[in-house]
mmCIF file of C-alpha atoms and ligand atoms in Angstrom:
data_model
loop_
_atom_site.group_PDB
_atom_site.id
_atom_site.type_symbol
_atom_site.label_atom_id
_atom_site.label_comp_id
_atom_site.label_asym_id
_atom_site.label_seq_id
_atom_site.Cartn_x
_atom_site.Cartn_y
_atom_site.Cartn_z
ATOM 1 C CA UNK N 571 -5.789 -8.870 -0.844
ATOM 2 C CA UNK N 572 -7.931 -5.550 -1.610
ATOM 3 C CA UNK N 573 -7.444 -4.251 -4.709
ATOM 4 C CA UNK N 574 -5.317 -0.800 -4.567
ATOM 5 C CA UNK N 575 -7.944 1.226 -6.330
ATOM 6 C CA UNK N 576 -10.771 0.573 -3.399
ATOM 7 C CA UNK N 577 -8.310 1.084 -0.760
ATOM 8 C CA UNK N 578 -7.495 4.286 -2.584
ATOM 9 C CA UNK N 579 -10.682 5.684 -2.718
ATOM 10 C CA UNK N 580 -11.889 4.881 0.394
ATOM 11 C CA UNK N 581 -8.477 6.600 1.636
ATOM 12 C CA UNK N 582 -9.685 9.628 -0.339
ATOM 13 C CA UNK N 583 -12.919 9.791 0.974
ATOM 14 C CA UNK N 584 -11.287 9.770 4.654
ATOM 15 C CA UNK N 585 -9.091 12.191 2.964
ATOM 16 C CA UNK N 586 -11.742 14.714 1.862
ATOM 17 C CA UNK N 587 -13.513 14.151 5.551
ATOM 18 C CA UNK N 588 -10.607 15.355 7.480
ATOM 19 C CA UNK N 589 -9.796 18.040 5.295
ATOM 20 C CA UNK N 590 -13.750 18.704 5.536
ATOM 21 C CA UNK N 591 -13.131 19.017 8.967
ATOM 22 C CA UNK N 592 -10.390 21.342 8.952
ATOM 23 C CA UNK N 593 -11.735 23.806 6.321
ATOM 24 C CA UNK N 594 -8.701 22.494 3.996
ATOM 25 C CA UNK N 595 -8.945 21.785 0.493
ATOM 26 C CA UNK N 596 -7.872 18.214 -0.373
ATOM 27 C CA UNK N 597 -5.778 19.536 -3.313
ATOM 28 C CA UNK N 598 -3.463 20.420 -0.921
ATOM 29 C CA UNK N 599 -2.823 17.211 0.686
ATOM 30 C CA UNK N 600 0.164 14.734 -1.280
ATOM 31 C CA UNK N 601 -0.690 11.068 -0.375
ATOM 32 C CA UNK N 602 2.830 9.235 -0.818
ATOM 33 C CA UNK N 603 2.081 5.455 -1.310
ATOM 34 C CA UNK N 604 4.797 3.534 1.118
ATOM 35 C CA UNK N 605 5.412 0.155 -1.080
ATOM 36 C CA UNK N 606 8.436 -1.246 1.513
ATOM 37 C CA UNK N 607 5.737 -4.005 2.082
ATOM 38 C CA UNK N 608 4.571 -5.060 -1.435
ATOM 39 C CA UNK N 609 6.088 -6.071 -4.713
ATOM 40 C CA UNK N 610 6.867 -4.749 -7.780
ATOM 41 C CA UNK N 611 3.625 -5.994 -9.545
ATOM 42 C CA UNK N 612 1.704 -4.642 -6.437
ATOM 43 C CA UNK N 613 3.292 -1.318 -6.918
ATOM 44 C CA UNK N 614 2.574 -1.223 -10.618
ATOM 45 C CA UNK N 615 -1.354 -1.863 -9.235
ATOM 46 C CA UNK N 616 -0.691 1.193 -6.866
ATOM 47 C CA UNK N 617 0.561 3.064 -9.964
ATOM 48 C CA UNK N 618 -2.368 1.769 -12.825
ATOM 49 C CA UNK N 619 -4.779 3.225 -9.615
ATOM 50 C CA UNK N 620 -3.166 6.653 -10.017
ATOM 51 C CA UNK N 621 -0.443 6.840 -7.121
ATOM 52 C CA UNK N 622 2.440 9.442 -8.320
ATOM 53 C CA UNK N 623 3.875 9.599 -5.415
ATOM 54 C CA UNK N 624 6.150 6.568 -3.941
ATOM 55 C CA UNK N 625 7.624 5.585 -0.481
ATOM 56 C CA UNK N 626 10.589 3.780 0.613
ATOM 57 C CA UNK N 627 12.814 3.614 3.563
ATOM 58 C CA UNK N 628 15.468 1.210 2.193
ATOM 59 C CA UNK N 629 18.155 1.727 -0.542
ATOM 60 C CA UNK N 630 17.812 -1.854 -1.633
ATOM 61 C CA UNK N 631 13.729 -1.187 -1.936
ATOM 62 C CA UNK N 632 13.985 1.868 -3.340
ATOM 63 C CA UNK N 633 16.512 1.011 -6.226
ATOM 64 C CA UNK N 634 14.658 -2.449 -7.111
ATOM 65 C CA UNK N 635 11.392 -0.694 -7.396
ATOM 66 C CA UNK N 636 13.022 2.885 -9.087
ATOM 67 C CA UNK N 637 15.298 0.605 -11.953
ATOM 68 C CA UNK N 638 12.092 -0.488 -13.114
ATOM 69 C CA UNK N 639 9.409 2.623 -12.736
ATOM 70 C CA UNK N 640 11.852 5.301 -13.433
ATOM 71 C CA UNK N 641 10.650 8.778 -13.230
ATOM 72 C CA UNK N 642 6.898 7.618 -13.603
ATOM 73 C CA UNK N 643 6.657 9.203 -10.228
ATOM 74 C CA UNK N 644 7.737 11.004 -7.285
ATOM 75 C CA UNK N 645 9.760 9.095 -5.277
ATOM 76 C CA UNK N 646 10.316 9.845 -1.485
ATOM 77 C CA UNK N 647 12.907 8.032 0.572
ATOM 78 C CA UNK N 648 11.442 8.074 4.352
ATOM 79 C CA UNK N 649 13.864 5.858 6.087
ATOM 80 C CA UNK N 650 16.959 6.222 7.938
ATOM 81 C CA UNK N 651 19.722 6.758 5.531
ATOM 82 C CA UNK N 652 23.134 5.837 6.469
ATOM 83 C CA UNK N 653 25.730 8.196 5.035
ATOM 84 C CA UNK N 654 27.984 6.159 3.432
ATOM 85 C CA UNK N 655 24.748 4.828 1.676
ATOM 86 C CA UNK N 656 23.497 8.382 0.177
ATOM 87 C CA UNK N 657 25.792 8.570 -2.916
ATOM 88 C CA UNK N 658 24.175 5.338 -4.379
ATOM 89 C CA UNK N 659 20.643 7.271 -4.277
ATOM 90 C CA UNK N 660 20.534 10.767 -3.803
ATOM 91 C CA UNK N 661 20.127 11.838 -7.781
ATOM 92 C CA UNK N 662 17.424 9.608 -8.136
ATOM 93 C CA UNK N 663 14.815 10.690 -5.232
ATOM 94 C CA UNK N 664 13.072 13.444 -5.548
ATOM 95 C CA UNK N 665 12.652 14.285 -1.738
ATOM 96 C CA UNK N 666 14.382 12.669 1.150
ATOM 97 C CA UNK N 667 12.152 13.003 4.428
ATOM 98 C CA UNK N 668 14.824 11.883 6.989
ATOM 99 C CA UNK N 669 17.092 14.696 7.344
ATOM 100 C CA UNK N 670 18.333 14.484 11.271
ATOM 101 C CA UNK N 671 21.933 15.245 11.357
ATOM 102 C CA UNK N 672 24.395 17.571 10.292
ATOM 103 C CA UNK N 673 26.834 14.500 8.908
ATOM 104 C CA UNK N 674 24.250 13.672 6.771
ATOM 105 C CA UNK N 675 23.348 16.936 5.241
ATOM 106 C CA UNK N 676 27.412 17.129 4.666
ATOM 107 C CA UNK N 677 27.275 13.811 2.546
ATOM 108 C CA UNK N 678 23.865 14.715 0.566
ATOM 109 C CA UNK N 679 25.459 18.136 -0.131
ATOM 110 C CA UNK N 680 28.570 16.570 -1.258
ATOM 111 C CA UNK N 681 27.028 13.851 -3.591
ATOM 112 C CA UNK N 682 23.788 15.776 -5.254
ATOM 113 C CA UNK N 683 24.464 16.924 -8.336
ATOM 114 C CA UNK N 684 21.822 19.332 -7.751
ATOM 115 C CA UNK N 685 19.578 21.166 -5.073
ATOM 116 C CA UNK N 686 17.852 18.245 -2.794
ATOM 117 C CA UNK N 687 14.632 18.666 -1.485
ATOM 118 C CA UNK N 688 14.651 17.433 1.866
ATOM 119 C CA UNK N 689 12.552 17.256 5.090
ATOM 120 C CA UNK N 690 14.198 17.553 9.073
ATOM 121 C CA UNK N 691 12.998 14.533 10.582
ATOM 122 C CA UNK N 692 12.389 15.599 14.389
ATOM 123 C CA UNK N 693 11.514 13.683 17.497
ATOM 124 C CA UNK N 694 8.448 15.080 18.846
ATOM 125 C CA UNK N 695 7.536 12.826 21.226
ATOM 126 C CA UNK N 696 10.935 12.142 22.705
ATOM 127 C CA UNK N 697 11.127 8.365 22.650
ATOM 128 C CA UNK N 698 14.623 6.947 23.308
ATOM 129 C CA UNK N 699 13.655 4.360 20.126
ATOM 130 C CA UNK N 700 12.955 7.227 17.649
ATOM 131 C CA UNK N 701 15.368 8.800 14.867
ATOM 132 C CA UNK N 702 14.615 12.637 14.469
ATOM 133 C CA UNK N 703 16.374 16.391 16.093
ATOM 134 C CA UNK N 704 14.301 16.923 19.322
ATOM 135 C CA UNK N 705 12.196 20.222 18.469
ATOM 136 C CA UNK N 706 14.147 22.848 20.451
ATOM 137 C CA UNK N 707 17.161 22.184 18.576
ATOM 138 C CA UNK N 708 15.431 21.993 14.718
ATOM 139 C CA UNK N 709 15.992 26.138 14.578
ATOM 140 C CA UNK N 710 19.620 26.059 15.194
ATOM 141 C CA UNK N 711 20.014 22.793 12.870
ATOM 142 C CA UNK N 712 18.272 24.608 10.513
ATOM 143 C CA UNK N 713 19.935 27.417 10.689
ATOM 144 C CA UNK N 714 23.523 25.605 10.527
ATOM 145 C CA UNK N 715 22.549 24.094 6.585
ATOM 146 C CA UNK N 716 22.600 27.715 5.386
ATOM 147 C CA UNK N 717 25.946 27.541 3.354
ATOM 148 C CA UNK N 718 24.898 23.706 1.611
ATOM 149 C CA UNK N 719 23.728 24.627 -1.505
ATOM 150 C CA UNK N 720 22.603 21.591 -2.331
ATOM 151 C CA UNK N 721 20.122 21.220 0.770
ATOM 152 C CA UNK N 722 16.563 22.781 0.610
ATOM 153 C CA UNK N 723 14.530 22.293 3.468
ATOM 154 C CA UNK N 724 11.068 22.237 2.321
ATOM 155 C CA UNK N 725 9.119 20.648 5.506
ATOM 156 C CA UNK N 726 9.441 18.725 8.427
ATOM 157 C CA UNK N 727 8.361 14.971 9.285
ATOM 158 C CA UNK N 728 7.750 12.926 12.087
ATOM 159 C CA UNK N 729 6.687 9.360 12.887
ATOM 160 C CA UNK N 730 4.058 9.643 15.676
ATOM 161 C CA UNK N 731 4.371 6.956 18.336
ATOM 162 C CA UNK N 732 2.184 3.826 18.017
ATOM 163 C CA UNK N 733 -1.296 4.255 19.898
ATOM 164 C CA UNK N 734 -4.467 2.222 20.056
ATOM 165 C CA UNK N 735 -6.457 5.333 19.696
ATOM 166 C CA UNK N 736 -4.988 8.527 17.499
ATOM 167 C CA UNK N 737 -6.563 11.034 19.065
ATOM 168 C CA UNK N 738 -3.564 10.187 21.945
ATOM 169 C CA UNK N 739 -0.953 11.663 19.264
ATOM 170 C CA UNK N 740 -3.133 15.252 17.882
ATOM 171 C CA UNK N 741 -0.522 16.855 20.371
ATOM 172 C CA UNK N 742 2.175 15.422 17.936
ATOM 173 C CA UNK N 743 1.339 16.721 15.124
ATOM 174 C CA UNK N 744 -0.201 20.024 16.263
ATOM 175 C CA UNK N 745 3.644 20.792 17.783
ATOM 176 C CA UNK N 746 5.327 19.592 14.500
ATOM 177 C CA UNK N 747 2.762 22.249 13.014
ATOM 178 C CA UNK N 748 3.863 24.781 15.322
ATOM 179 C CA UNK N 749 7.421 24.891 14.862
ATOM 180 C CA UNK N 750 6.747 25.077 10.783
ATOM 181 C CA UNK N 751 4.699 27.927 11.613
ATOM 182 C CA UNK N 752 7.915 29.345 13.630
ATOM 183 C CA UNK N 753 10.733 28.437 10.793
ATOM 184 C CA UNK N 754 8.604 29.742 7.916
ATOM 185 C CA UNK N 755 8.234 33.092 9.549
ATOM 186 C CA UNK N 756 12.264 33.418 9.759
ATOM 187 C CA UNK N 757 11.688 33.383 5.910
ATOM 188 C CA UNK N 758 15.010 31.758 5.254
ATOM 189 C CA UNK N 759 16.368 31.576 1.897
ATOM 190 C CA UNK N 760 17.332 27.446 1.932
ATOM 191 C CA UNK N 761 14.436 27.101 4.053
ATOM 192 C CA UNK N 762 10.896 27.436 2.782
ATOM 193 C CA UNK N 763 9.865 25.219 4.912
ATOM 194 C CA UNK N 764 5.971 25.077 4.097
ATOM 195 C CA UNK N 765 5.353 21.219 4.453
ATOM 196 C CA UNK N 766 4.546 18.836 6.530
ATOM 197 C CA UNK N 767 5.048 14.910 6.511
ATOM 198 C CA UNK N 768 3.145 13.352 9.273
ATOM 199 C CA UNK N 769 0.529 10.965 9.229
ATOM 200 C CA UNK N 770 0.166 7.284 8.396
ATOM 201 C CA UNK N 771 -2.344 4.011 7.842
ATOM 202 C CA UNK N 772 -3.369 4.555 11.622
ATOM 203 C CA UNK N 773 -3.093 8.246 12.338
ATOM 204 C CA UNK N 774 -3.626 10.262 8.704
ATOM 205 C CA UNK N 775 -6.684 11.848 9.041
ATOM 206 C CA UNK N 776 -5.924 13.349 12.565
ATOM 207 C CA UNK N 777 -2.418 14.235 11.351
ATOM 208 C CA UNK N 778 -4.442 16.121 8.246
ATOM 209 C CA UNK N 779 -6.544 17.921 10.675
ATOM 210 C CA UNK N 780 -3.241 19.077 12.041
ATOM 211 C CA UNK N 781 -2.068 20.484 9.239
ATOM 212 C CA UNK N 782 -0.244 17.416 6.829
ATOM 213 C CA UNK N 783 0.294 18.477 3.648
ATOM 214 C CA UNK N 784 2.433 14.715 2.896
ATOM 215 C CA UNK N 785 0.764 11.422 4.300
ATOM 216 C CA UNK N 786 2.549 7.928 3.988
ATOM 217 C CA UNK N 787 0.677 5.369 3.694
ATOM 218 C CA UNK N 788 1.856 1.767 3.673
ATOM 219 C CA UNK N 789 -0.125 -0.752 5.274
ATOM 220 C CA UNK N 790 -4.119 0.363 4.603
ATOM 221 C CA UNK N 791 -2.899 1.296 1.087
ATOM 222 C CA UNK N 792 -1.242 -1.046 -0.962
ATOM 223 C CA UNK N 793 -1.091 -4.087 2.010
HETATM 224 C C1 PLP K 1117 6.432 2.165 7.003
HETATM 225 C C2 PLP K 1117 6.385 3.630 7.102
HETATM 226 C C3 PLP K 1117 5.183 4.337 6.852
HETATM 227 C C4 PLP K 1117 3.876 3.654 6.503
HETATM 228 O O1 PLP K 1117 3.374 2.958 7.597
HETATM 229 P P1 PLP K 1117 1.892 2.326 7.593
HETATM 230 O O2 PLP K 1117 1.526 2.308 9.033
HETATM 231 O O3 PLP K 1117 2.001 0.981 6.999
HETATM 232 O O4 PLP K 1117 1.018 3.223 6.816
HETATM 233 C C5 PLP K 1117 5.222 5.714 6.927
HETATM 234 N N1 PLP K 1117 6.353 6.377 7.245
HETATM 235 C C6 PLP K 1117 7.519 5.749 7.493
HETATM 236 C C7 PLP K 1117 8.729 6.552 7.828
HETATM 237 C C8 PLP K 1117 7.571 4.357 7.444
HETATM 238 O O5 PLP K 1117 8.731 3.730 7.709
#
């Protein structure tokens, strides 16, 4: 296996290309390592390299990996999350990126202890097989969180369908982009809405030209 620390910088270097590209400034791009793959020793690697920022999508990942790192780093939970499930996590993540129903944001609002910062996962493409709000009804959803005090909405994410070339999926993330654009002008007060998480191993440095300001990356990454 490559060691972290080369796949890291040459994911930086792609990193600084793209945001090249896009007359962005590379300070403003979060990479969040996804470790749902790897071990605990392999995420220490990722860690020793200089990842702060952690990904997992499964509460039994996430609390194996977060009992023994702690608050070394940011941790992001990018999976589904089943609500019954949320109370055993939700005060230990820092951001959850899989907001997508109002049953959920009831639970997360009941069990935080404080203010959650959380993304609205949303369907872009509009495959059946996908979790995620389809866009036209993000506002409204949005909208309807505006008395949980313990919801913030700071961004929206999407998982890009799988393509052999990424180009096929710009349109993706430049409509994720889009909508932002439209939410942040409403200037609500539980929804800042400034980020975006999109982009992965395959598709990050197109989803960066599109605007990302969070990429997860699993597979080129850590293995
Ligand atoms: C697994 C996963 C990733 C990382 O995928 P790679 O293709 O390995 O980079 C990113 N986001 C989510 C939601 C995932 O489940």
């Amino acid at each position: 296996m490559v060691d972290v620390a080369t796949n890291l910088s040459n994911i930086q270097e792609n990193i600084r290309q793209a945001c090249a590209n896009a007359n962005r400034s590379p300070e403003d791009i979060r990479l969040i390592a996804v470790t749902k793959y790897v071990t605990i020793e392999r995420t220490k690697e990722a860690i020793n390299a200089g990842i702060d920022n952690l990904g997992e999508n499964r509460n039994e990942g996430f609390l194996e990996k977060y009992n023994e790192i702690q608050n070394q780093v940011n941790w992001h939970f990018i999976g589904s999350l089943q609500s019954r499930k949320v109370k055993d996590i939700i005060n230990q993540v820092d951001f959850i990126h899989s907001l997508d129903r109002k049953s959920l944001a009831k639970e997360i609002n009941k069990r935080a202890t404080h203010p959650v910062n959380c993304f609205v996962q949303v369907n872009v493409s509009g495959e059946e097989s996908k979790h995620g709000i389809f866009p036209d009804e993000v506002i409204s959803f949005i909208k309807s969180l505006s008395g949980y005090e313990n919801i913030k909405i700071v961004g929206l994410m999407t998982m890009a369908p799988h393509v052999e070339d990424p180009e096929d999926v710009r349109s993706v993330f430049k409509k994720l982009r889009d909508l932002r654009d439209e939410i942040t002008k409403k200037e609500l007060p539980h929804a800042p809405c400034e980020w975006l998480s999109m982009g992965m191993s395959n598709d990050y440095h197109i989803a960066i030209e599109e605007g990302a300001t969070h990429v997860r990356i699993g597979s080129k990454l850590v293995g």
